[in-house]
CSV table of C-alpha atoms in Angstrom, one decimal:
chain,number,residue,atom,x,y,z
A,18,MET,CA,13.9,24.1,110.4
A,19,GLN,CA,11.9,22.6,107.6
A,20,ILE,CA,9.6,24.9,105.6
A,21,ASP,CA,7.1,23.2,103.3
A,22,PRO,CA,6.1,25.5,100.5
A,23,LEU,CA,2.8,23.8,100.3
A,24,ARG,CA,1.9,25.2,103.8
A,25,HIS,CA,2.7,28.8,102.9
A,26,THR,CA,1.5,31.5,100.5
A,27,LYS,CA,3.1,32.4,97.2
A,28,ALA,CA,4.3,35.6,98.6
A,29,ASP,CA,6.0,33.8,101.6
A,30,ASN,CA,7.6,31.3,99.1
A,31,TYR,CA,8.9,34.1,96.9
A,32,LYS,CA,10.4,35.9,100.0
A,33,LEU,CA,12.1,32.6,101.0
A,34,LEU,CA,13.5,31.8,97.6
A,35,THR,CA,14.8,35.3,96.8
A,36,ASN,CA,16.4,35.8,100.1
A,37,LEU,CA,18.2,32.4,99.9
A,38,VAL,CA,19.3,32.3,96.3
A,39,VAL,CA,21.6,35.3,96.5
A,40,PRO,CA,23.2,37.3,95.1
A,41,ARG,CA,21.5,37.4,91.7
A,42,PRO,CA,22.7,39.4,88.8
A,43,ILE,CA,20.3,42.0,87.3
A,44,ALA,CA,19.1,41.9,83.7
A,45,TRP,CA,18.1,45.5,82.9
A,46,ILE,CA,16.3,44.7,79.7
A,47,SER,CA,15.7,47.1,76.9
A,48,SER,CA,13.2,46.2,74.2
A,49,ARG,CA,11.0,47.8,71.7
A,50,SER,CA,7.3,47.6,71.4
A,51,PRO,CA,5.5,47.1,68.0
A,52,ASP,CA,4.5,50.8,68.3
A,53,GLY,CA,8.2,51.8,68.6
A,54,VAL,CA,8.2,52.6,72.4
A,55,VAL,CA,11.5,51.6,74.1
A,56,ASN,CA,10.8,49.7,77.3
A,57,LEU,CA,13.3,49.3,80.0
A,58,ALA,CA,12.9,47.2,83.2
A,59,PRO,CA,15.0,45.1,85.6
A,60,PHE,CA,14.8,41.4,86.4
A,61,SER,CA,16.8,39.4,88.7
A,62,PHE,CA,15.7,35.8,87.8
A,63,PHE,CA,18.6,35.9,85.3
A,64,ASN,CA,21.8,34.2,84.5
A,65,ALA,CA,24.2,32.8,81.8
A,66,VAL,CA,23.6,29.2,81.0
A,67,GLY,CA,25.9,28.3,78.1
A,68,SER,CA,28.9,29.6,76.2
A,69,ASP,CA,28.7,27.5,73.0
A,70,PRO,CA,26.3,28.9,71.8
A,71,LEU,CA,26.2,31.9,74.1
A,72,TYR,CA,23.0,31.5,75.9
A,73,LEU,CA,21.4,33.4,78.8
A,74,ILE,CA,18.0,33.0,80.6
A,75,VAL,CA,15.7,35.5,82.1
A,76,SER,CA,12.4,34.7,83.8
A,77,ILE,CA,9.7,37.4,83.7
A,78,GLY,CA,6.6,37.1,86.0
A,79,ASP,CA,3.2,38.2,85.0
A,80,ASN,CA,1.9,41.7,85.9
A,81,ASP,CA,-0.5,42.2,88.8
A,82,ALA,CA,-3.5,41.7,86.5
A,83,GLY,CA,-2.2,38.2,85.5
A,84,GLY,CA,-1.1,39.3,82.1
A,85,PRO,CA,2.4,39.5,80.4
A,86,LYS,CA,4.6,42.4,81.3
A,87,ASP,CA,5.6,44.9,78.6
A,88,THR,CA,9.1,43.4,78.4
A,89,ALA,CA,7.7,39.9,77.8
A,90,ARG,CA,5.3,41.0,75.2
A,91,ASN,CA,7.9,42.9,73.4
A,92,ILE,CA,10.4,40.0,73.4
A,93,ARG,CA,7.7,37.6,72.0
A,94,ALA,CA,6.7,40.1,69.4
A,95,SER,CA,10.2,41.1,68.2
A,96,GLY,CA,12.3,38.1,69.0
A,97,GLU,CA,15.0,40.2,70.4
A,98,PHE,CA,16.1,42.2,73.5
A,99,VAL,CA,19.2,43.8,75.2
A,100,VAL,CA,20.5,42.9,78.5
A,101,ASN,CA,22.2,46.0,80.1
A,102,LEU,CA,24.3,45.5,83.2
A,103,VAL,CA,23.7,47.8,86.2
A,104,THR,CA,26.6,49.5,87.9
A,105,GLU,CA,26.2,51.8,91.0
A,106,GLU,CA,26.0,55.1,89.1
A,107,LEU,CA,22.9,53.7,87.3
A,108,PHE,CA,21.2,52.3,90.3
A,109,ASP,CA,18.6,55.2,90.7
A,110,ALA,CA,17.6,54.9,87.2
A,111,MET,CA,17.3,51.1,87.4
A,112,ASN,CA,15.1,51.4,90.5
A,113,LEU,CA,12.9,54.0,88.7
A,114,SER,CA,12.5,51.8,85.7
A,115,ALA,CA,11.0,49.1,87.9
A,116,ALA,CA,7.8,51.2,88.4
A,117,ASP,CA,4.6,50.3,86.7
A,118,PHE,CA,4.9,52.7,83.8
A,119,PRO,CA,2.1,52.4,81.2
A,120,PRO,CA,3.1,50.7,77.9
A,121,GLU,CA,3.1,54.0,76.0
A,122,GLN,CA,5.6,55.6,78.4
A,123,SER,CA,9.3,54.9,78.0
A,124,GLU,CA,11.2,54.2,81.1
A,125,LEU,CA,14.4,55.2,79.3
A,126,GLU,CA,13.0,58.7,78.8
A,127,ALA,CA,11.6,59.0,82.4
A,128,ALA,CA,15.0,58.1,83.8
A,129,HIS,CA,16.8,60.6,81.5
A,130,LEU,CA,18.9,58.0,79.8
A,131,HIS,CA,19.7,57.7,76.1
A,132,ALA,CA,19.2,54.9,73.6
A,133,ALA,CA,22.2,53.8,71.6
A,134,PRO,CA,21.8,51.7,68.4
A,135,SER,CA,22.4,48.0,68.6
A,136,VAL,CA,24.4,46.3,65.8
A,137,ARG,CA,22.6,43.0,65.1
A,138,ILE,CA,19.1,43.7,66.4
A,139,GLY,CA,16.6,46.5,66.3
A,140,ALA,CA,16.2,47.0,70.0
A,141,PRO,CA,18.4,49.7,71.4
A,142,ARG,CA,20.8,49.4,74.3
A,143,VAL,CA,21.3,51.9,77.2
A,144,ALA,CA,24.0,54.3,76.2
A,145,GLU,CA,25.1,54.9,79.7
A,146,ALA,CA,25.5,51.2,80.6
A,147,GLN,CA,29.2,50.0,80.9
A,148,ALA,CA,28.2,46.6,79.4
A,149,SER,CA,25.2,45.5,77.2
A,150,LEU,CA,24.4,42.1,75.6
A,151,GLU,CA,22.4,42.1,72.3
A,152,CYS,CA,20.2,39.0,72.4
A,153,LYS,CA,18.0,37.1,69.9
A,154,LEU,CA,15.3,35.0,71.3
A,155,HIS,CA,16.0,31.3,71.1
A,156,SER,CA,12.9,30.1,72.8
A,157,ALA,CA,10.3,30.9,75.5
A,158,GLN,CA,8.6,28.5,78.0
A,159,SER,CA,5.7,29.2,80.3
A,160,LEU,CA,6.4,28.3,83.9
A,161,GLY,CA,3.2,29.0,85.8
A,162,ALA,CA,3.0,32.7,86.4
A,163,ASN,CA,6.4,33.2,84.7
A,164,THR,CA,7.9,32.9,81.3
A,165,LEU,CA,11.4,31.7,80.8
A,166,PHE,CA,13.2,33.3,77.9
A,167,ILE,CA,16.4,31.8,76.5
A,168,GLY,CA,18.4,34.4,74.4
A,169,GLU,CA,21.5,34.0,72.3
A,170,VAL,CA,24.0,36.7,72.8
A,171,VAL,CA,24.9,38.1,69.3
A,172,MET,CA,26.8,41.1,70.3
A,173,PHE,CA,28.8,42.4,73.2
A,174,HIS,CA,29.2,46.1,74.1
A,175,VAL,CA,31.9,46.7,76.7
A,176,ALA,CA,33.3,50.0,77.9
A,177,ASP,CA,36.9,50.5,76.8
A,178,HIS,CA,38.2,51.0,80.3
A,179,LEU,CA,36.8,47.5,81.4
A,180,LEU,CA,38.9,45.6,78.9
A,181,GLY,CA,42.3,44.2,79.8
A,182,PRO,CA,44.7,41.9,77.9
A,183,ARG,CA,43.1,38.9,76.0
A,184,LEU,CA,39.5,40.3,76.6
A,185,HIS,CA,39.9,39.9,80.4
A,186,ILE,CA,37.3,42.2,82.2
A,187,GLU,CA,38.8,44.3,84.8
A,188,ASN,CA,37.2,46.6,87.6
A,189,PHE,CA,33.7,45.7,86.6
A,190,ALA,CA,31.4,46.1,89.6
A,191,PRO,CA,27.8,45.5,88.8
A,192,ILE,CA,25.1,45.8,91.5
A,193,GLY,CA,23.5,42.4,92.6
A,194,ARG,CA,20.1,41.6,93.9
A,195,LEU,CA,19.7,40.1,97.4
A,196,GLY,CA,16.3,39.5,99.1
A,197,SER,CA,12.9,40.9,98.7
A,198,PRO,CA,11.5,43.4,98.9
A,199,SER,CA,14.4,45.9,98.2
A,200,VAL,CA,17.8,44.6,99.2
A,201,TYR,CA,20.9,44.9,96.9
A,202,CYS,CA,24.6,44.3,97.2
A,203,ARG,CA,27.8,45.6,95.7
A,204,THR,CA,30.4,43.3,94.1
A,205,THR,CA,33.5,45.1,95.1
A,206,ASP,CA,34.7,42.8,97.9
A,207,ARG,CA,36.3,39.9,96.1
A,208,PHE,CA,38.9,37.1,96.6
A,209,ASP,CA,40.7,34.9,94.0
A,210,VAL,CA,41.3,31.2,94.7
A,211,ALA,CA,42.7,28.9,92.1
A,212,ARG,CA,40.9,25.6,91.6
A,213,ILE,CA,42.8,22.4,92.6
A,214,SER,CA,43.0,19.3,90.4
A,215,TYR,CA,42.1,15.8,91.5
A,216,ALA,CA,45.8,14.9,91.4
A,217,GLN,CA,46.7,17.8,93.7
A,218,TRP,CA,44.0,16.7,96.1
A,219,ARG,CA,45.4,13.2,96.1
A,220,ARG,CA,48.8,14.4,96.9
A,221,GLY,CA,47.4,16.2,100.0
A,222,PRO,CA,48.5,19.5,101.5
A,223,ALA,CA,51.9,20.7,100.3
A,224,GLU,CA,54.7,19.9,102.8
A,225,PRO,CA,56.9,22.8,103.9
A,226,PRO,CA,60.2,23.0,102.2
A,227,VAL,CA,63.1,21.1,103.7
A,228,THR,CA,65.9,23.4,105.1
A,229,ALA,CA,69.5,22.4,105.8
A,230,ALA,CA,70.4,21.8,109.5
A,231,ASP,CA,72.6,24.3,111.3
């Protein structure tokens, strides 16, 4: 079936896109307003886009009134934010923080979470998160009803029990976002397959070992 987005509503197109581009990681962003209020909100138009420098992107849509959401406004004003990763024990708090709290109300407090100081920026991280990424704003670009923020990761916070040899992350199972309106997934069912080189592909499937005749 061919579906032309020009023939459908914005809501239908959003539903199609977010149900097909899955799973998506969740950026649970903590930021601080100019008045000192700590804002916390989840966004799933999010991913890592570079390792040198360490860049990630998050796209934040406008609110229902057509203006910037608290997170977007705070990032533009301060030039910094923290991406906290959401594991299962934090799911209910994350879900609550997605509600339309007024700017003067901190979602962090409403969810009974605690702020922990960052090292290189002023915005705090979520103390209960197993992993958090301190970010400084590199640039922002308006994309229709969304704003794309590129942040540079300037500090990692990782729970001790996740770190293996040579900074390998072990047993980390964040929640992922599936389709709208409210479908999520776990990341506990995994498989590991090594990549093959072009030379290996050229050689073809490995032949079974030769055994001596009886």
